[in-house]
Tab-separated table of C-alpha atoms and ligand atoms in Angstrom:
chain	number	residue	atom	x	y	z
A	267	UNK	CA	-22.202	55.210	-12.483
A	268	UNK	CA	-23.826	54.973	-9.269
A	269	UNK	CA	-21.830	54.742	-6.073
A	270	UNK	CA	-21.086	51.948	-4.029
A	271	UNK	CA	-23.840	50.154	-1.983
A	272	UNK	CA	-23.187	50.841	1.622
A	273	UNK	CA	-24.825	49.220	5.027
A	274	UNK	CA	-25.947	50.494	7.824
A	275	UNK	CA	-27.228	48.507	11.353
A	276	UNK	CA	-30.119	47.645	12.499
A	277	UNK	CA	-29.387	49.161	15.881
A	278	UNK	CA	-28.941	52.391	14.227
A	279	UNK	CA	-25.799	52.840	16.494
A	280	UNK	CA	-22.829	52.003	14.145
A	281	UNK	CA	-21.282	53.616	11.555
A	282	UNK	CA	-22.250	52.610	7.990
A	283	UNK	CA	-20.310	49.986	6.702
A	284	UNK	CA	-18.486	49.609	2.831
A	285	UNK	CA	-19.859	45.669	1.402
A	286	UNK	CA	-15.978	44.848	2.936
A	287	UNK	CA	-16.657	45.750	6.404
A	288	UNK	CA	-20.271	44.679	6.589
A	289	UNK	CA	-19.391	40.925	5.679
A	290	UNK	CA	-15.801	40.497	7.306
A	291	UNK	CA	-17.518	41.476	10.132
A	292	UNK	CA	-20.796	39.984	9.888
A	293	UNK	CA	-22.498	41.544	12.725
A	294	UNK	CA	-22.307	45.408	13.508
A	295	UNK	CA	-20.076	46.816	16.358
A	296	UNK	CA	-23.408	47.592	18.075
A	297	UNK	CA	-25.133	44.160	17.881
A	298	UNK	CA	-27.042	45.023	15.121
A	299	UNK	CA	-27.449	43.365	11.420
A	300	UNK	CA	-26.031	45.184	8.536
A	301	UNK	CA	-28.721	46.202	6.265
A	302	UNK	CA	-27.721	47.389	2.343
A	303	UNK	CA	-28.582	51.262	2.664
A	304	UNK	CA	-31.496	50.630	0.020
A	305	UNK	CA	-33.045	48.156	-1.885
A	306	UNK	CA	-32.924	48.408	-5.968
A	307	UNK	CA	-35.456	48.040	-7.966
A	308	UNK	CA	-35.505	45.156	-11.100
A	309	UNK	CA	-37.599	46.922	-14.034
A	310	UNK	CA	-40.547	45.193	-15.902
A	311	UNK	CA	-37.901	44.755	-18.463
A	312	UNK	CA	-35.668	42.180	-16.478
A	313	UNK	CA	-39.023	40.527	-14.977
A	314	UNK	CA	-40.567	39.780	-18.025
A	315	UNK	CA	-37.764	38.565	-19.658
A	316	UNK	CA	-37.219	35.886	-16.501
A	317	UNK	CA	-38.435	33.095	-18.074
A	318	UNK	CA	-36.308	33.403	-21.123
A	319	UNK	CA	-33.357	33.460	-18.571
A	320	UNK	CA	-31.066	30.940	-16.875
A	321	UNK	CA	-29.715	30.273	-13.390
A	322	UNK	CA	-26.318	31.991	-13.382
A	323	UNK	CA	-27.482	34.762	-15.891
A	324	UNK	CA	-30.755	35.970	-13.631
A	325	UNK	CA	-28.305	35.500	-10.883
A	326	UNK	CA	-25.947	37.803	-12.007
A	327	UNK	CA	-28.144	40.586	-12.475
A	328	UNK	CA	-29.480	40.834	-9.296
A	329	UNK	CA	-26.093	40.849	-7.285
A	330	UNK	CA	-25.087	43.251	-9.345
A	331	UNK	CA	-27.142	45.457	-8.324
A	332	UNK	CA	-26.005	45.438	-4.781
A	333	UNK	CA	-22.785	44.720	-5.679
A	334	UNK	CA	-21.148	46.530	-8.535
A	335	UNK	CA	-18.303	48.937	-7.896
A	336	UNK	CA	-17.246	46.767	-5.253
A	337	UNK	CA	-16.598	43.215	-7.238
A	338	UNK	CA	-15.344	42.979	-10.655
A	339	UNK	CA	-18.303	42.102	-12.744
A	340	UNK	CA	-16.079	39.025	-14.133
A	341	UNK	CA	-15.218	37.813	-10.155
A	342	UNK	CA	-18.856	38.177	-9.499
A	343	UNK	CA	-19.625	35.526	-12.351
A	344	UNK	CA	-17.234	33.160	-11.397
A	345	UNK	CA	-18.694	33.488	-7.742
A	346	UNK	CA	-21.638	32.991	-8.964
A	347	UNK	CA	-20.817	29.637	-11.000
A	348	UNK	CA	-18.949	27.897	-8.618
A	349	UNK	CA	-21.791	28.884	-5.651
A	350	UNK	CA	-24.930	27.548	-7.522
A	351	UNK	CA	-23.079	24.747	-9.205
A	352	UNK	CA	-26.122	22.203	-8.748
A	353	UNK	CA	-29.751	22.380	-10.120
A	354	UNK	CA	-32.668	24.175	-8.668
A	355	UNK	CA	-35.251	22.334	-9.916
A	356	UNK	CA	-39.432	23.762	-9.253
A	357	UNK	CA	-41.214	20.637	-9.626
A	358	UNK	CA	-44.716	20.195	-9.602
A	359	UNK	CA	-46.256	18.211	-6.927
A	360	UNK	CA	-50.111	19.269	-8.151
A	361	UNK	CA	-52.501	21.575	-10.054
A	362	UNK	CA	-50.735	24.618	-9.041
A	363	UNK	CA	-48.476	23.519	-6.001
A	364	UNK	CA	-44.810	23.590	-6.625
A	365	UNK	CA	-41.543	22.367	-4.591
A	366	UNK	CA	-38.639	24.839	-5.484
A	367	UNK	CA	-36.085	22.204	-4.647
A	368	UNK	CA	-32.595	23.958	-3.208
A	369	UNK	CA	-31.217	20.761	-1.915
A	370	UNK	CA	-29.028	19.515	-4.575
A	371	UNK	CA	-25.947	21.069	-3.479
A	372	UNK	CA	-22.938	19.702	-2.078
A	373	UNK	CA	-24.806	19.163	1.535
A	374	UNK	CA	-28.401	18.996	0.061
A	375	UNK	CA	-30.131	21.482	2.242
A	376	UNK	CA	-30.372	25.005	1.045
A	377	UNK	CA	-27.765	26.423	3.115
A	378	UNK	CA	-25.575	25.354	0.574
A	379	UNK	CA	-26.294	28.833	-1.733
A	380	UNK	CA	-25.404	31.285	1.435
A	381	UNK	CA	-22.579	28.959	2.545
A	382	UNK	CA	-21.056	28.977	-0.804
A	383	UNK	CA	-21.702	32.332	-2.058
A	384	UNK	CA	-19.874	34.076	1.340
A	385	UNK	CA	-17.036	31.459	1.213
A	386	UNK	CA	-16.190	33.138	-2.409
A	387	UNK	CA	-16.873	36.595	-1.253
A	388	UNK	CA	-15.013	36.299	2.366
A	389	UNK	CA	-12.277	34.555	-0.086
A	390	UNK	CA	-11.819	37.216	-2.504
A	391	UNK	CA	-11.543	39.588	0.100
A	392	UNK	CA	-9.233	37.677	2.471
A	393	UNK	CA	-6.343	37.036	-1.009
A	394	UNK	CA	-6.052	40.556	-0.465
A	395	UNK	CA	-5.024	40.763	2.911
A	396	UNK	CA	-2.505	38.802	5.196
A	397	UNK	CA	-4.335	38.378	8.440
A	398	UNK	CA	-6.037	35.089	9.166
A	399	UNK	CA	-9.848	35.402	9.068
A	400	UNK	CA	-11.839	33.059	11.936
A	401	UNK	CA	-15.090	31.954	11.162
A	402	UNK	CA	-17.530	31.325	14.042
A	403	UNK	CA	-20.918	29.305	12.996
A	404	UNK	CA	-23.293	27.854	15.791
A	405	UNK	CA	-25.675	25.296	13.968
A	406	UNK	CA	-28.599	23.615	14.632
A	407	UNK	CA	-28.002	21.109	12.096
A	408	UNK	CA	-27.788	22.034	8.581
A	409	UNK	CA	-25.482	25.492	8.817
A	410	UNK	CA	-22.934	23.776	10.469
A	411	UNK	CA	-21.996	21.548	7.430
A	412	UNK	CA	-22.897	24.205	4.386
A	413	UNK	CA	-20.764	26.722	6.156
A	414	UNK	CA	-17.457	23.942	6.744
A	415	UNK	CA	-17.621	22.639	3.223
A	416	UNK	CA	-17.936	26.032	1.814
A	417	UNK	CA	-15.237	27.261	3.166
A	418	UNK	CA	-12.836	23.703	3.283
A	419	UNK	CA	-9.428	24.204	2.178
A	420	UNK	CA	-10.127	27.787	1.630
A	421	UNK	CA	-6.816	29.453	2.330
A	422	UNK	CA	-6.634	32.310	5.225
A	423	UNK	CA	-9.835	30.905	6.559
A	424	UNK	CA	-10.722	28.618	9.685
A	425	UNK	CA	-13.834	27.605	10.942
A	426	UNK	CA	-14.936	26.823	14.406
A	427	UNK	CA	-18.513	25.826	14.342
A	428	UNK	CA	-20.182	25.346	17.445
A	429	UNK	CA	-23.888	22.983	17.866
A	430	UNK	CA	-25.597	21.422	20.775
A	431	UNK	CA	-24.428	18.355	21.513
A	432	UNK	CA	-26.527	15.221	20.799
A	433	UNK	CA	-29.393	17.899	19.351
A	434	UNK	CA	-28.150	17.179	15.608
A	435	UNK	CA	-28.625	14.238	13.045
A	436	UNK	CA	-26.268	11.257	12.853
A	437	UNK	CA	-25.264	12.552	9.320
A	438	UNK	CA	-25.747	16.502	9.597
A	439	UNK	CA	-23.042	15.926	12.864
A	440	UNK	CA	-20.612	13.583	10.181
A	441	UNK	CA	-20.739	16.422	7.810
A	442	UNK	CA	-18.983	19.137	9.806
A	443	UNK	CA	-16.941	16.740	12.434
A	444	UNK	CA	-14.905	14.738	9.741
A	445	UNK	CA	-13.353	17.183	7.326
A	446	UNK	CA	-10.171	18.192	9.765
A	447	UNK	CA	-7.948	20.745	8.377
A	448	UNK	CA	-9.675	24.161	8.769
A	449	UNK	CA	-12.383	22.964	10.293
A	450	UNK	CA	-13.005	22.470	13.840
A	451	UNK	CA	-16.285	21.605	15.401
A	452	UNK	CA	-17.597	22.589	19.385
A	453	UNK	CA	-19.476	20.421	20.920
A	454	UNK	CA	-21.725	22.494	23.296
A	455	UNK	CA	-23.314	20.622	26.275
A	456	UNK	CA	-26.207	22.866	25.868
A	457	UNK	CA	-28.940	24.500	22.629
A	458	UNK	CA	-28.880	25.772	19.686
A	459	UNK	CA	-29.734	29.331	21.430
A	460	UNK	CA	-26.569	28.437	23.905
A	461	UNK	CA	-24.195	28.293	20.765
A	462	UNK	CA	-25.843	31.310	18.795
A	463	UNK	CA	-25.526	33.470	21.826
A	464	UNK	CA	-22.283	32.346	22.761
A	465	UNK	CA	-20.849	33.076	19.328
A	466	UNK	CA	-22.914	36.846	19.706
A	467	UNK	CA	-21.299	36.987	22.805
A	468	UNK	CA	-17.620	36.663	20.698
A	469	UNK	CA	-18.458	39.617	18.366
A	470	UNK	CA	-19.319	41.727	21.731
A	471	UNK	CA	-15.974	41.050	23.436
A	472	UNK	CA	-13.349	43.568	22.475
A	473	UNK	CA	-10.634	41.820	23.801
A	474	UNK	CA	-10.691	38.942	21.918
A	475	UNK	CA	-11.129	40.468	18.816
A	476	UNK	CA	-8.300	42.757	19.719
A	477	UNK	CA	-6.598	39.178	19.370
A	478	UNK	CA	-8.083	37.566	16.521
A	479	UNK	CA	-10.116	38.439	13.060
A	480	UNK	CA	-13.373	36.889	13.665
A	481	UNK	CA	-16.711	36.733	11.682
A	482	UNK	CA	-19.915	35.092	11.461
A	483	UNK	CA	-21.583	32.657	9.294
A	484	UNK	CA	-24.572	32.391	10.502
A	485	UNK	CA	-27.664	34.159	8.620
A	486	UNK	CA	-26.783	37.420	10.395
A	487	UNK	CA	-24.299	37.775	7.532
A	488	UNK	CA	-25.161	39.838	4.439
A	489	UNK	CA	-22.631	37.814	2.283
A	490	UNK	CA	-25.226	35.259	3.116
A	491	UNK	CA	-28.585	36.522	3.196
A	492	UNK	CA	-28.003	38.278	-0.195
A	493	UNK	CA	-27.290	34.971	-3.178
A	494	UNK	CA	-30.616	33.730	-1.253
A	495	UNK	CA	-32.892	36.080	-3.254
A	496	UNK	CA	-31.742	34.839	-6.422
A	497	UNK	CA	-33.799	31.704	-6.783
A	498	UNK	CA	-36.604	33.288	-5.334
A	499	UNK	CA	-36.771	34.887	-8.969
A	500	UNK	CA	-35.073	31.632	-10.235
A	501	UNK	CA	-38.670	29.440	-8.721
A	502	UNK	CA	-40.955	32.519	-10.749
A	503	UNK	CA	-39.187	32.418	-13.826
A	504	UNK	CA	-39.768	28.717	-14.099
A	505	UNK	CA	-43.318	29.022	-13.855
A	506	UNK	CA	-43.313	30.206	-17.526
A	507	UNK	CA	-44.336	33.129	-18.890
A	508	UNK	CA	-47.921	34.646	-17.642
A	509	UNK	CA	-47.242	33.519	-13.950
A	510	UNK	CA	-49.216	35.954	-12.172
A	511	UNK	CA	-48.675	36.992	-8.650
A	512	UNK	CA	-47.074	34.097	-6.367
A	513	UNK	CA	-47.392	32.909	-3.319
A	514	UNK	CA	-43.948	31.461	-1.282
A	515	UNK	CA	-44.441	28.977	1.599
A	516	UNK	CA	-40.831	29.451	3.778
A	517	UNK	CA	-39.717	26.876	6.155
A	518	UNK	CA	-38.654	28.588	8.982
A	519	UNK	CA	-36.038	29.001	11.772
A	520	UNK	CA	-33.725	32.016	11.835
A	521	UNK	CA	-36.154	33.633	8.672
A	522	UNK	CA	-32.809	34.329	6.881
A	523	UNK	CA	-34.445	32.810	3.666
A	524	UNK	CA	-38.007	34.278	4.388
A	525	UNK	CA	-35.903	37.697	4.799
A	526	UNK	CA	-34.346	36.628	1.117
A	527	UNK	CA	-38.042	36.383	-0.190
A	528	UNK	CA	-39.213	40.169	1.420
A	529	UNK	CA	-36.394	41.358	-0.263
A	530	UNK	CA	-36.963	39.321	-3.270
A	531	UNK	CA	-40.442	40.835	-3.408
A	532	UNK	CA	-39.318	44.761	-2.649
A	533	UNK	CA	-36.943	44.275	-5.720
A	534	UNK	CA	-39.861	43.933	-7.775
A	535	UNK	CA	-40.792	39.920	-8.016
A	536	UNK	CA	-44.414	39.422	-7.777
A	537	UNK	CA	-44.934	37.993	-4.485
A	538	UNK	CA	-48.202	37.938	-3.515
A	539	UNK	CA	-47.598	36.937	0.042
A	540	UNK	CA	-45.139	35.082	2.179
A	541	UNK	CA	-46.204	32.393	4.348
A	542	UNK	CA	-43.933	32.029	7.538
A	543	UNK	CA	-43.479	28.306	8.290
A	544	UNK	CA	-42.304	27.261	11.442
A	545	UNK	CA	-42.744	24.273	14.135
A	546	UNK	CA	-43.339	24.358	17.334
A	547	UNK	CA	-41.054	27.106	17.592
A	548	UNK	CA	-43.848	29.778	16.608
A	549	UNK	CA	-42.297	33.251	17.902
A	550	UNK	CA	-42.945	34.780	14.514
A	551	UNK	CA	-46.430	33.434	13.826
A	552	UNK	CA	-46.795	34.544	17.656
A	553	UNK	CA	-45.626	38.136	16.908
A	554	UNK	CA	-47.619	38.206	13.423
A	555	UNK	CA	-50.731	37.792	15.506
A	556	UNK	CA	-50.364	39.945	18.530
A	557	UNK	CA	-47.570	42.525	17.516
A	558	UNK	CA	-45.818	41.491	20.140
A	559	UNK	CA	-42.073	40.089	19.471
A	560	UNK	CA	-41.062	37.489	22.502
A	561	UNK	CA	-38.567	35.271	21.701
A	562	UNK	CA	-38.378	32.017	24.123
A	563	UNK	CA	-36.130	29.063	24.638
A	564	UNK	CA	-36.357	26.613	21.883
A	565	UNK	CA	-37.600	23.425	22.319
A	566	UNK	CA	-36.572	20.434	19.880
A	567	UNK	CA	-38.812	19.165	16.847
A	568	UNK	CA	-38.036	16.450	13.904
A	569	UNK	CA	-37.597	19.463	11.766
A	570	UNK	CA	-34.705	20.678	13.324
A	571	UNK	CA	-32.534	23.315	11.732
A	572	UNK	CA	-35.856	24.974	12.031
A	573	UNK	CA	-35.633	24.881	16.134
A	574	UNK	CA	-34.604	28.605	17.033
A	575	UNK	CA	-36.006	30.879	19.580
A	576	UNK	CA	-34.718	34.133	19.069
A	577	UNK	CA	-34.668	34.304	14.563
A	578	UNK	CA	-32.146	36.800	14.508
A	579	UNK	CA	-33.409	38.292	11.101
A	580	UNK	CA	-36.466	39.548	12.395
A	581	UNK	CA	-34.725	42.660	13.155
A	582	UNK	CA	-33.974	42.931	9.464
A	583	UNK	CA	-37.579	42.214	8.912
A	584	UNK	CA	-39.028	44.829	11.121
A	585	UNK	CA	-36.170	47.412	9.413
A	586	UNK	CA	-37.850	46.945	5.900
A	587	UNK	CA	-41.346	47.458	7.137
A	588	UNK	CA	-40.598	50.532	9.261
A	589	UNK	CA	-41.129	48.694	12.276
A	590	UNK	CA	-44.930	48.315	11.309
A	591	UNK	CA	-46.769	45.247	12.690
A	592	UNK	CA	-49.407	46.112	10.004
A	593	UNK	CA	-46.987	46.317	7.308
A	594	UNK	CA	-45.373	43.281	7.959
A	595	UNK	CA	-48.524	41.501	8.392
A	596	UNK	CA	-49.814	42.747	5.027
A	597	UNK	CA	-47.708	40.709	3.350
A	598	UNK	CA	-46.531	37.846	5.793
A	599	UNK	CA	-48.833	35.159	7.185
A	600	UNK	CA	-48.145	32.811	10.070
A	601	UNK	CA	-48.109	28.871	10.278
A	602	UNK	CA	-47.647	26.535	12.998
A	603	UNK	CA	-47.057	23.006	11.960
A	604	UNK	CA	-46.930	20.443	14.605
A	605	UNK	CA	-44.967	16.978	15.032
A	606	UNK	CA	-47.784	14.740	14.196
A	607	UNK	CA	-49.213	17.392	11.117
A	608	UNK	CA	-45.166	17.062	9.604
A	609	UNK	CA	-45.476	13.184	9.740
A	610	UNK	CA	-49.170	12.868	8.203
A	611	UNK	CA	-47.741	15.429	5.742
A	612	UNK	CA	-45.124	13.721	4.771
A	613	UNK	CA	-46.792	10.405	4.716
A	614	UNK	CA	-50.012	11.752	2.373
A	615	UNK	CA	-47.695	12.980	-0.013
A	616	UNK	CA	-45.559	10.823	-0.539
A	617	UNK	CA	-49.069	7.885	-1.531
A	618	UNK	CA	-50.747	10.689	-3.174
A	619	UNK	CA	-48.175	12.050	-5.196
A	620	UNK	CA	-45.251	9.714	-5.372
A	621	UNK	CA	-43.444	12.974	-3.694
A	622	UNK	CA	-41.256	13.021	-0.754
A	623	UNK	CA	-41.104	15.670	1.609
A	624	UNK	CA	-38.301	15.938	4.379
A	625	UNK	CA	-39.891	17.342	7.711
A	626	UNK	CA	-39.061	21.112	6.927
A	627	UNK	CA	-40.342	21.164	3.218
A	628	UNK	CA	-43.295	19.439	5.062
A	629	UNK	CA	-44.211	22.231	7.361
A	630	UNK	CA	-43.809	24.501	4.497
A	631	UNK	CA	-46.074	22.258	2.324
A	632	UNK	CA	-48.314	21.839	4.593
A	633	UNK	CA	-48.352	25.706	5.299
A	634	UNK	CA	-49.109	26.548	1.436
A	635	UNK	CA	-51.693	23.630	1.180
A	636	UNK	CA	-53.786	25.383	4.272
A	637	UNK	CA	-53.629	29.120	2.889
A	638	UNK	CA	-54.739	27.650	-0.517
A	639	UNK	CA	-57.732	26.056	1.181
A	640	UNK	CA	-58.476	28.779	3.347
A	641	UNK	CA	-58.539	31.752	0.797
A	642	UNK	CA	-60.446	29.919	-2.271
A	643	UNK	CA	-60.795	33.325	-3.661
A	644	UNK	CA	-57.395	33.841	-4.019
A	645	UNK	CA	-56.043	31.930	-7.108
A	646	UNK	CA	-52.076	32.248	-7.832
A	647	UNK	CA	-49.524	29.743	-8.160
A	648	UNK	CA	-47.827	28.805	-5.597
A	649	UNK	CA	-44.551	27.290	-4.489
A	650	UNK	CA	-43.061	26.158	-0.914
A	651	UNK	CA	-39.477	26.054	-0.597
A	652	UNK	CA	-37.743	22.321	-0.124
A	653	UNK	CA	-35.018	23.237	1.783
A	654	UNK	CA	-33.076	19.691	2.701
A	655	UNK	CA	-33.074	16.698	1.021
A	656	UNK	CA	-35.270	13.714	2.579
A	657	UNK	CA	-32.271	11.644	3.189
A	658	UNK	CA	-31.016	13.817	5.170
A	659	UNK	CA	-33.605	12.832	7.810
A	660	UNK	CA	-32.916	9.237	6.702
A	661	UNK	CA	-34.498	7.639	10.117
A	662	UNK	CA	-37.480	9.872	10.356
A	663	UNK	CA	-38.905	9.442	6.943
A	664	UNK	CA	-38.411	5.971	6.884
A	665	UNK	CA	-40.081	5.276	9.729
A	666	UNK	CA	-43.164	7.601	8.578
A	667	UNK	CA	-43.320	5.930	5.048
A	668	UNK	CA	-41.683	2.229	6.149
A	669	UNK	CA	-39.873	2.019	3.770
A	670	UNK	CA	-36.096	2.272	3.203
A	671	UNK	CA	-34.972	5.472	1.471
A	672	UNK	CA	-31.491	5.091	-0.508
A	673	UNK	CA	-28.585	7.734	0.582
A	674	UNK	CA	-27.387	10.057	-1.826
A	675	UNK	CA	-23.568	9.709	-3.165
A	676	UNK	CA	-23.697	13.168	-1.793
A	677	UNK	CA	-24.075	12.467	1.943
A	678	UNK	CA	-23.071	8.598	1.695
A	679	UNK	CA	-19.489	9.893	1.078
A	680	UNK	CA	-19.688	11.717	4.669
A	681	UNK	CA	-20.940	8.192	6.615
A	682	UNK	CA	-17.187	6.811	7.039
A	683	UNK	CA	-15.600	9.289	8.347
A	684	UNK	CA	-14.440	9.869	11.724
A	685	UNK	CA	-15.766	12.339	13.967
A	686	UNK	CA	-13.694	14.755	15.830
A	687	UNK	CA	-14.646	17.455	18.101
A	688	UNK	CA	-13.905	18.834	21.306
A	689	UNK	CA	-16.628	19.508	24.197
A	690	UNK	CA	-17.183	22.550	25.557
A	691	UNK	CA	-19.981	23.580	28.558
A	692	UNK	CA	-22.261	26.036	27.141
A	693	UNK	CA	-20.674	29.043	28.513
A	694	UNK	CA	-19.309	32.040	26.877
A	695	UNK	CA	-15.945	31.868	28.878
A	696	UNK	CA	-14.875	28.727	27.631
A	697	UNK	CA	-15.681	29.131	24.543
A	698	UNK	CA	-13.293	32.321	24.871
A	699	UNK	CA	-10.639	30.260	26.304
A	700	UNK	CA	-10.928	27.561	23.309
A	701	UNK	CA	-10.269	30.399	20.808
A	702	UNK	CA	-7.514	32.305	22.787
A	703	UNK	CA	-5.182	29.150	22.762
A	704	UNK	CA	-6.661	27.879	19.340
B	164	PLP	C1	-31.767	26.460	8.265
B	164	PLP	C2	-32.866	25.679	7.741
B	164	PLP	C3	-34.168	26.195	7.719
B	164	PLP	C4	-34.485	27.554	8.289
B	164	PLP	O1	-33.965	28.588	7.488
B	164	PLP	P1	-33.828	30.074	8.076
B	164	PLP	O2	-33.237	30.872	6.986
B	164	PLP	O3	-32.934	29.983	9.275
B	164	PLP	O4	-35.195	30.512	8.464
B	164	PLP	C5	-35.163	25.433	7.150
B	164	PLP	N1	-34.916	24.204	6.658
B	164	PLP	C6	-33.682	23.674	6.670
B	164	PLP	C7	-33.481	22.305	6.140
B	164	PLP	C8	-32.615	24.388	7.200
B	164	PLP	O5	-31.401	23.857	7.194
């Protein structure tokens, strides 16, 4: 049998890590993102046989690649099952444009399938020891509320998660605010980038976690990054047998999913390229055109989990190309989408095909529509990922499409309950005090 998977940082500057270490502590002593040592490969086998497989089953095989020897094959199943307990529909939209929907979950945005999967894993691993483990999440909208009902009533755990105040969605805020019990949400009187670098700023500080187990749930963590690859194969197989080579259309912020997809693709999936969707907030695009990385403040669109200005998985990007600008740009493309280009998207689609788009499946819609048209030559199938559910964005679409959109039992259940947070400036020392006498 082989040996265990192990994972190393990208800073280079940190021991290797067992799958234990690497996702209790989410980020690496030296700042850096744990990265599994090497990337298996899926044989021609497995991928033709995709479309002849199921959710859970295609699932399964591909975690246990990284993961066997470390889970119990039969622990890793039940993970699996209770994680992607809701469909993942691909639905076609048009001739060969698909929506690979990943919003039916618990808290209909994607986030759901990382949130989930690393509650389980953090839980399995936690039943076996007796110190409380704290969870630190800063959110921009949709994290915030995958992350606290993944991990609600999950013994041994708390969550603190931090998001800029007033920056979030009436019912994105009501999803993480309300629950109580472990969960306790910071409001930050600053960004998104104020809470993500406040909670990096935790991990750095010996002294608190001298005092207390802490770890992150933000994309930086492996436990999460890793169940997103599965439905990257999950979209192909549906496409039938005879797909051909694919092209993905990501909606992006902190490029944890796009990161799922590269790794999706280096396992073998037929990926033809990788479109990088983002708004406003174009530091990838940027880089993907001038080689140059320069993250800069964020600044607030109506796609808004997707408002980050520092993606903290490029570095595990730039680790699987070898640093290369022309590697990664080989198989990545850039897109911008602006405000007015998400509304008209979601607006044409929804009179020309009945179909309706929340603002971040719109940029990545959008996206896929505008390589399609400019690279006629090129003829695959292609699918964008949906990653929240319209509703979600209740007041936004409606006021595109005028017209009232109904709310799902899923999120309607969140609307009467009361919200309770504390507020905190957007500085790292008192979010340090919070947690010392928390
Ligand atoms: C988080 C989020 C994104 C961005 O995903 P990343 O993995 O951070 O790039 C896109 N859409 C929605 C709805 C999200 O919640």
């Amino acid at each position: 049998m082989m040996s265990t998977m192990l994972y190393y940082s990208t800073n280079k500057k940190a021991p290797v890590a067992t799958l234990r270490e690497a996702v209790t502590k989410g980020l690496a002593p030296d700042g850096g993102l744990y990265m599994p040592e090497r990337i298996p490969m899926l044989d021609d086998d497995f991928l033709g046989r995709l479309p002849d497989m199921g959710l859970h089953e295609i699932s399964m095989k591909i975690a246990a690649k990284f993961l066997e020897g470390d889970i119990p094959l039969d622990e890793l199943h039940s993970m699996i099952c209770e994680t992607l307990n809701f469909p993942v529909p691909l639905k076609l939209i048009d001739n060969s444009f698909y929506a690979l929907e990943l919003f039916h979950g618990p808290t209909m945005a994607f986030k759901d399938v990382g949130a989930r999967f690393m509650a389980r894993l953090l839980g399995y691993y936690t039943n076996r020891s007796q110190q409380e483990l704290n969870i630190l999440v800063a959110t921009s909208g949709d994290t915030g509320s995958a992350v606290a009902n993944g991990f609600y009533k999950v013994p041994g755990i708390h969550v603190f998660v931090l998001y800029p105040k007033g920056l979030v969605s009436t019912i994105q805020e009501k999803q993480f605010t309300t629950l109580g019990e472990n969960i306790t949400a910071l409001e930050v009187e600053g960004t998104f980038d104020d809470c993500q670098a406040m909670v990096k700023r935790a991990f750095a500080d010996e002294e608190l976690k001298n005092k207390k187990n802490i770890s992150s749930a933000n994309s930086i963590n492996w436990a999460r990054l890793l169940p997103q690859t599965f439905y990257y194969f999950w979209g192909y197989a549906q496409l039938g047998k005879g797909a051909g080579e694919l092209v993905c259309a990501v909606p992006s912020g902190n490029f944890g999913n796009l990161c799922a997809g590269l790794i999706a693709k280096r396992m073998g999936l037929p990926i033809y390229r990788i479109i990088a969707a983002t708004n406003r907030n174009d530091i990838v695009p940027q880089y993907l055109k001038s080689g140059v990385f320069n993250p800069r403040p964020s600044v607030a669109t109506i796609a808004n989990a997707m408002d980050v200005g520092n993606p903290s998985n490029f570095a595990r990007i730039a680790e699987l190309y070898d640093n290369s600008h022309v590697k990664i740009s080989n198989d990545i493309e850039g897109f911008v989408c602006s405000e007015n280009d998400i509304r008209s998207a979601i607006k044409s689609v929804h009179l020309a095909h009945d179909y309706l788009l929340d603002p971040h499946g719109a940029i990545a819609y959008s996206a896929m529509k505008s390589h399609a048209i400019e690279n006629p030559d090129i003829c695959k199938k292609n699918f964008f990922i949906a990653t929240a559910h319209p509703a979600k964005f209740g007041e936004t679409i409606e006021s595109i499409i005028q017209r009232q959109i109904e709310l799902p039992s899923n999120l309607a259940r969140f609307a009467t309950g009361i919200k309770q947070t504390t507020e905190i400036p957007a500085t790292y020392e008192a979010l340090k005090e919070f947690l010392s006498n928390s």
